[in-house]
Amino acid sequence: KKFFMNRVANKLSNGGFYELLKSLVRYIHITEFVYLIKLKPLDIEFSKLLSFSKMTISNLDEAKKNNGNEIDSRKYKIIYDRIINDSSDIPYVVCYEDNVAGYFHIALETNYDICVDNIKNNIHLFDDYTFKKYRGKGVHKFSIYSRLKYGFSEGYTTATVNILKNNYFSEKAYKR
């Protein structure tokens, strides 16, 4: 109960009633779609201002410092634990002009999503977030491309992603 009430208070203080309402609706009724694609070589040109790398604690701290209200303490701890525990859920960052512009994850082979667990030779893309000031600059599209390219280069044959119903921006980005 205490954890739930802390999350309610956090949503109210950070985003107001509308953000709280959105969270409650998602909590009560979540519909998502799973997409699976076969990996292939990719060669798409992107801005030289963008770079992709495995996330470090330094990246995470920079992201928190520069975008503090967009990474709450719960999310910080989740990502921090994935980094220090060398998890199979691997966080990556996309930098725009050397500034962390967003975080994005890959799960290798096995993950805990019932819809995509036990797909052999698969990477799962999840937990994508582009910081608000970097939206519209190709950051998310670049993260998708970079993770698919990484998966192919490591010998994986398929990739999956879950997209929540009504998340039009993610759906649009992944369809490209």
JSON list of N, CA and C in Angstrom, two decimals, residues 93-119:
[
{"chain": "A", "resi": 93, "resn": "VAL", "atom": "N", "xyz": [22.27, 4.10, -24.51]},
{"chain": "A", "resi": 93, "resn": "VAL", "atom": "CA", "xyz": [21.93, 5.52, -24.64]},
{"chain": "A", "resi": 93, "resn": "VAL", "atom": "C", "xyz": [22.16, 5.96, -26.07]},
{"chain": "A", "resi": 94, "resn": "VAL", "atom": "N", "xyz": [21.37, 6.93, -26.46]},
{"chain": "A", "resi": 94, "resn": "VAL", "atom": "CA", "xyz": [21.66, 7.67, -27.68]},
{"chain": "A", "resi": 94, "resn": "VAL", "atom": "C", "xyz": [22.03, 9.06, -27.21]},
{"chain": "A", "resi": 95, "resn": "CYS", "atom": "N", "xyz": [23.17, 9.54, -27.71]},
{"chain": "A", "resi": 95, "resn": "CYS", "atom": "CA", "xyz": [23.60, 10.90, -27.39]},
{"chain": "A", "resi": 95, "resn": "CYS", "atom": "C", "xyz": [23.38, 11.78, -28.61]},
{"chain": "A", "resi": 96, "resn": "TYR", "atom": "N", "xyz": [22.99, 13.00, -28.34]},
{"chain": "A", "resi": 96, "resn": "TYR", "atom": "CA", "xyz": [22.83, 14.02, -29.37]},
{"chain": "A", "resi": 96, "resn": "TYR", "atom": "C", "xyz": [23.80, 15.13, -29.02]},
{"chain": "A", "resi": 97, "resn": "GLU", "atom": "N", "xyz": [24.76, 15.37, -29.88]},
{"chain": "A", "resi": 97, "resn": "GLU", "atom": "CA", "xyz": [25.84, 16.32, -29.60]},
{"chain": "A", "resi": 97, "resn": "GLU", "atom": "C", "xyz": [26.50, 16.02, -28.25]},
{"chain": "A", "resi": 98, "resn": "ASP", "atom": "N", "xyz": [26.78, 14.77, -27.99]},
{"chain": "A", "resi": 98, "resn": "ASP", "atom": "CA", "xyz": [27.44, 14.29, -26.78]},
{"chain": "A", "resi": 98, "resn": "ASP", "atom": "C", "xyz": [26.62, 14.43, -25.50]},
{"chain": "A", "resi": 99, "resn": "ASN", "atom": "N", "xyz": [25.33, 14.76, -25.60]},
{"chain": "A", "resi": 99, "resn": "ASN", "atom": "CA", "xyz": [24.45, 14.81, -24.44]},
{"chain": "A", "resi": 99, "resn": "ASN", "atom": "C", "xyz": [23.49, 13.63, -24.50]},
{"chain": "A", "resi": 100, "resn": "VAL", "atom": "N", "xyz": [23.25, 13.00, -23.35]},
{"chain": "A", "resi": 100, "resn": "VAL", "atom": "CA", "xyz": [22.33, 11.86, -23.32]},
{"chain": "A", "resi": 100, "resn": "VAL", "atom": "C", "xyz": [20.94, 12.35, -23.72]},
{"chain": "A", "resi": 101, "resn": "ALA", "atom": "N", "xyz": [20.42, 11.78, -24.80]},
{"chain": "A", "resi": 101, "resn": "ALA", "atom": "CA", "xyz": [19.13, 12.21, -25.35]},
{"chain": "A", "resi": 101, "resn": "ALA", "atom": "C", "xyz": [18.01, 11.22, -25.04]},
{"chain": "A", "resi": 102, "resn": "GLY", "atom": "N", "xyz": [18.38, 10.03, -24.59]},
{"chain": "A", "resi": 102, "resn": "GLY", "atom": "CA", "xyz": [17.37, 9.03, -24.26]},
{"chain": "A", "resi": 102, "resn": "GLY", "atom": "C", "xyz": [18.01, 7.72, -23.87]},
{"chain": "A", "resi": 103, "resn": "TYR", "atom": "N", "xyz": [17.20, 6.84, -23.27]},
{"chain": "A", "resi": 103, "resn": "TYR", "atom": "CA", "xyz": [17.68, 5.51, -22.92]},
{"chain": "A", "resi": 103, "resn": "TYR", "atom": "C", "xyz": [16.76, 4.48, -23.57]},
{"chain": "A", "resi": 104, "resn": "PHE", "atom": "N", "xyz": [17.36, 3.33, -23.91]},
{"chain": "A", "resi": 104, "resn": "PHE", "atom": "CA", "xyz": [16.69, 2.31, -24.69]},
{"chain": "A", "resi": 104, "resn": "PHE", "atom": "C", "xyz": [17.29, 0.96, -24.28]},
{"chain": "A", "resi": 105, "resn": "HIS", "atom": "N", "xyz": [16.49, -0.09, -24.29]},
{"chain": "A", "resi": 105, "resn": "HIS", "atom": "CA", "xyz": [16.97, -1.37, -23.78]},
{"chain": "A", "resi": 105, "resn": "HIS", "atom": "C", "xyz": [16.85, -2.50, -24.79]},
{"chain": "A", "resi": 106, "resn": "ILE", "atom": "N", "xyz": [17.70, -3.51, -24.58]},
{"chain": "A", "resi": 106, "resn": "ILE", "atom": "CA", "xyz": [17.65, -4.76, -25.32]},
{"chain": "A", "resi": 106, "resn": "ILE", "atom": "C", "xyz": [17.65, -5.89, -24.30]},
{"chain": "A", "resi": 107, "resn": "ALA", "atom": "N", "xyz": [16.75, -6.86, -24.47]},
{"chain": "A", "resi": 107, "resn": "ALA", "atom": "CA", "xyz": [16.81, -8.11, -23.70]},
{"chain": "A", "resi": 107, "resn": "ALA", "atom": "C", "xyz": [17.30, -9.19, -24.67]},
{"chain": "A", "resi": 108, "resn": "LEU", "atom": "N", "xyz": [18.31, -9.91, -24.25]},
{"chain": "A", "resi": 108, "resn": "LEU", "atom": "CA", "xyz": [18.88, -10.95, -25.09]},
{"chain": "A", "resi": 108, "resn": "LEU", "atom": "C", "xyz": [18.26, -12.30, -24.75]},
{"chain": "A", "resi": 109, "resn": "GLU", "atom": "N", "xyz": [17.82, -13.01, -25.77]},
{"chain": "A", "resi": 109, "resn": "GLU", "atom": "CA", "xyz": [17.27, -14.37, -25.66]},
{"chain": "A", "resi": 109, "resn": "GLU", "atom": "C", "xyz": [16.06, -14.43, -24.73]},
{"chain": "A", "resi": 110, "resn": "THR", "atom": "N", "xyz": [16.29, -14.52, -23.44]},
{"chain": "A", "resi": 110, "resn": "THR", "atom": "CA", "xyz": [15.19, -14.74, -22.50]},
{"chain": "A", "resi": 110, "resn": "THR", "atom": "C", "xyz": [14.87, -13.45, -21.78]},
{"chain": "A", "resi": 111, "resn": "ASN", "atom": "N", "xyz": [13.61, -13.18, -21.67]},
{"chain": "A", "resi": 111, "resn": "ASN", "atom": "CA", "xyz": [13.16, -12.08, -20.80]},
{"chain": "A", "resi": 111, "resn": "ASN", "atom": "C", "xyz": [11.87, -12.52, -20.16]},
{"chain": "A", "resi": 112, "resn": "TYR", "atom": "N", "xyz": [11.30, -11.66, -19.37]},
{"chain": "A", "resi": 112, "resn": "TYR", "atom": "CA", "xyz": [10.17, -12.07, -18.57]},
{"chain": "A", "resi": 112, "resn": "TYR", "atom": "C", "xyz": [8.83, -11.65, -19.16]},
{"chain": "A", "resi": 113, "resn": "ASP", "atom": "N", "xyz": [8.82, -11.28, -20.39]},
{"chain": "A", "resi": 113, "resn": "ASP", "atom": "CA", "xyz": [7.57, -10.90, -21.05]},
{"chain": "A", "resi": 113, "resn": "ASP", "atom": "C", "xyz": [6.92, -12.16, -21.59]},
{"chain": "A", "resi": 114, "resn": "ILE", "atom": "N", "xyz": [5.77, -12.48, -21.11]},
{"chain": "A", "resi": 114, "resn": "ILE", "atom": "CA", "xyz": [5.09, -13.72, -21.48]},
{"chain": "A", "resi": 114, "resn": "ILE", "atom": "C", "xyz": [4.83, -13.81, -22.98]},
{"chain": "A", "resi": 115, "resn": "CYS", "atom": "N", "xyz": [4.69, -12.68, -23.64]},
{"chain": "A", "resi": 115, "resn": "CYS", "atom": "CA", "xyz": [4.38, -12.69, -25.07]},
{"chain": "A", "resi": 115, "resn": "CYS", "atom": "C", "xyz": [5.58, -13.07, -25.94]},
{"chain": "A", "resi": 116, "resn": "VAL", "atom": "N", "xyz": [6.78, -12.84, -25.47]},
{"chain": "A", "resi": 116, "resn": "VAL", "atom": "CA", "xyz": [7.95, -13.06, -26.33]},
{"chain": "A", "resi": 116, "resn": "VAL", "atom": "C", "xyz": [8.99, -13.98, -25.70]},
{"chain": "A", "resi": 117, "resn": "ASP", "atom": "N", "xyz": [8.71, -14.54, -24.55]},
{"chain": "A", "resi": 117, "resn": "ASP", "atom": "CA", "xyz": [9.67, -15.42, -23.90]},
{"chain": "A", "resi": 117, "resn": "ASP", "atom": "C", "xyz": [9.86, -16.69, -24.74]},
{"chain": "A", "resi": 118, "resn": "ASN", "atom": "N", "xyz": [11.05, -17.22, -24.70]},
{"chain": "A", "resi": 118, "resn": "ASN", "atom": "CA", "xyz": [11.40, -18.48, -25.35]},
{"chain": "A", "resi": 118, "resn": "ASN", "atom": "C", "xyz": [11.43, -18.43, -26.88]},
{"chain": "A", "resi": 119, "resn": "ILE", "atom": "N", "xyz": [11.57, -17.27, -27.46]},
{"chain": "A", "resi": 119, "resn": "ILE", "atom": "CA", "xyz": [11.83, -17.20, -28.89]},
{"chain": "A", "resi": 119, "resn": "ILE", "atom": "C", "xyz": [13.33, -17.29, -29.06]}
]
